[in-house]
Every structure is written in C-alpha cells, then in structure tokens.
Coordinates of N, CA and C in Angstrom, one line a residue:
M1 N -26.8 9.5 8.4 CA -26.6 8.4 7.7 C -25.9 8.5 6.4
K2 N -25.9 9.6 5.4 CA -25.4 9.7 4.5 C -23.7 10.2 4.9
N3 N -23.6 10.9 6.2 CA -22.2 11.2 6.4 C -21.7 10.2 7.0
I4 N -22.2 9.0 7.5 CA -21.4 7.6 8.0 C -21.0 7.2 6.9
H5 N -22.1 7.1 5.6 CA -21.6 6.2 4.4 C -20.4 7.0 3.9
L6 N -20.5 8.5 3.7 CA -19.1 9.1 3.3 C -17.8 8.8 4.0
S7 N -18.2 8.8 5.4 CA -17.1 8.5 6.1 C -16.4 7.4 5.7
D8 N -17.1 6.0 5.9 CA -17.0 4.8 5.7 C -16.0 4.6 4.2
R9 N -16.9 5.3 3.3 CA -16.1 5.4 2.0 C -14.8 5.8 1.9
S10 N -14.8 6.9 2.5 CA -13.6 7.8 2.5 C -12.2 6.9 3.3
R11 N -12.8 6.3 4.4 CA -11.9 5.5 5.4 C -11.6 4.2 4.3
S12 N -12.6 3.8 3.7 CA -12.0 2.4 2.9 C -10.9 3.0 1.8
G13 N -11.4 4.3 1.2 CA -10.3 4.4 0.2 C -9.0 4.9 0.8
I14 N -9.0 5.6 2.1 CA -7.7 5.7 2.2 C -6.9 4.4 2.7
I15 N -7.5 3.3 3.2 CA -7.0 2.5 3.6 C -6.6 1.6 2.4
T16 N -7.3 1.7 1.1 CA -6.9 0.7 -0.1 C -5.5 1.7 -0.6
K17 N -5.5 3.1 -0.4 CA -4.4 3.6 -0.9 C -3.2 3.2 0.0
F18 N -3.2 3.3 1.2 CA -2.6 3.0 2.0 C -1.8 1.2 2.0
M19 N -2.5 0.5 1.5 CA -2.3 -0.8 1.2 C -1.4 -0.9 -0.2
L20 N -1.8 0.1 -0.9 CA -1.2 0.1 -2.6 C 0.1 1.0 -2.2
L21 N 0.2 1.8 -1.6 CA 1.6 2.4 -1.2 C 2.5 1.3 -0.5
C22 N 1.8 0.5 0.3 CA 2.8 -0.3 1.1 C 3.3 -1.4 0.1
Q23 N 2.4 -1.9 -0.8 CA 2.8 -2.7 -1.9 C 4.0 -2.3 -2.9
A24 N 3.7 -1.1 -3.1 CA 4.7 -0.3 -4.0 C 6.0 -0.5 -3.5
L25 N 6.1 0.0 -2.1 CA 7.1 0.2 -1.2 C 7.9 -1.4 -0.8
D26 N 7.0 -2.6 -0.8 CA 7.5 -3.8 -0.8 C 8.3 -4.0 -1.8
H27 N 7.6 -3.6 -3.0 CA 8.1 -4.1 -4.5 C 9.5 -3.5 -4.5
R28 N 9.6 -2.3 -4.3 CA 10.9 -1.5 -4.5 C 12.1 -2.1 -3.5
R29 N 11.6 -2.2 -2.4 CA 12.5 -3.0 -1.3 C 13.0 -4.2 -1.8
S30 N 12.2 -5.1 -2.5 CA 12.6 -6.3 -2.9 C 13.6 -6.2 -4.0
L31 N 13.1 -5.2 -4.8 CA 14.1 -5.2 -6.1 C 15.5 -4.5 -5.5
F32 N 15.6 -3.5 -4.6 CA 16.7 -3.0 -4.0 C 17.5 -4.1 -3.3
F33 N 16.9 -4.7 -2.6 CA 17.4 -6.1 -2.1 C 18.1 -7.1 -3.3
Q34 N 17.3 -7.3 -4.2 CA 17.8 -8.3 -5.2 C 19.0 -7.5 -6.0
K35 N 19.1 -6.3 -6.4 CA 20.0 -5.5 -6.7 C 21.4 -5.8 -5.6
I36 N 21.3 -5.5 -4.6 CA 22.6 -5.4 -3.8 C 22.9 -7.0 -3.2
L37 N 22.0 -7.9 -2.7 CA 22.2 -9.0 -2.2 C 22.2 -10.2 -3.7
P38 N 23.2 -11.2 -3.4 CA 23.2 -12.1 -4.4 C 21.7 -12.7 -4.5
T39 N 21.3 -13.2 -5.2 CA 19.7 -14.2 -5.3 C 20.4 -15.1 -5.0
V40 N 19.6 -15.8 -4.1 CA 19.9 -17.3 -3.4 C 18.9 -18.4 -4.2

C-alpha cells in the first residue's frame, strides 16, 4: 500500500511539473509571437 501511495504521489508530482513546464513554454511562445507578429 505504501509503495502505491508513493508511486501515485510521484506520478502526480511529475504531472504537475509537466503542466508547469507546458505553461511556461506557452507563455514564452505567446511572448515570442507578440514580439514577431503585430498585435491584433
């Protein structure tokens, strides 16, 4: 049971890290497009 709890916690941590990374990449991409493309 403890191993299952640890695996679930690590999995959720990896998912949250992945989501944060995606958010950061989206933010950078939006800033990048704002710099290159004219704002409509």
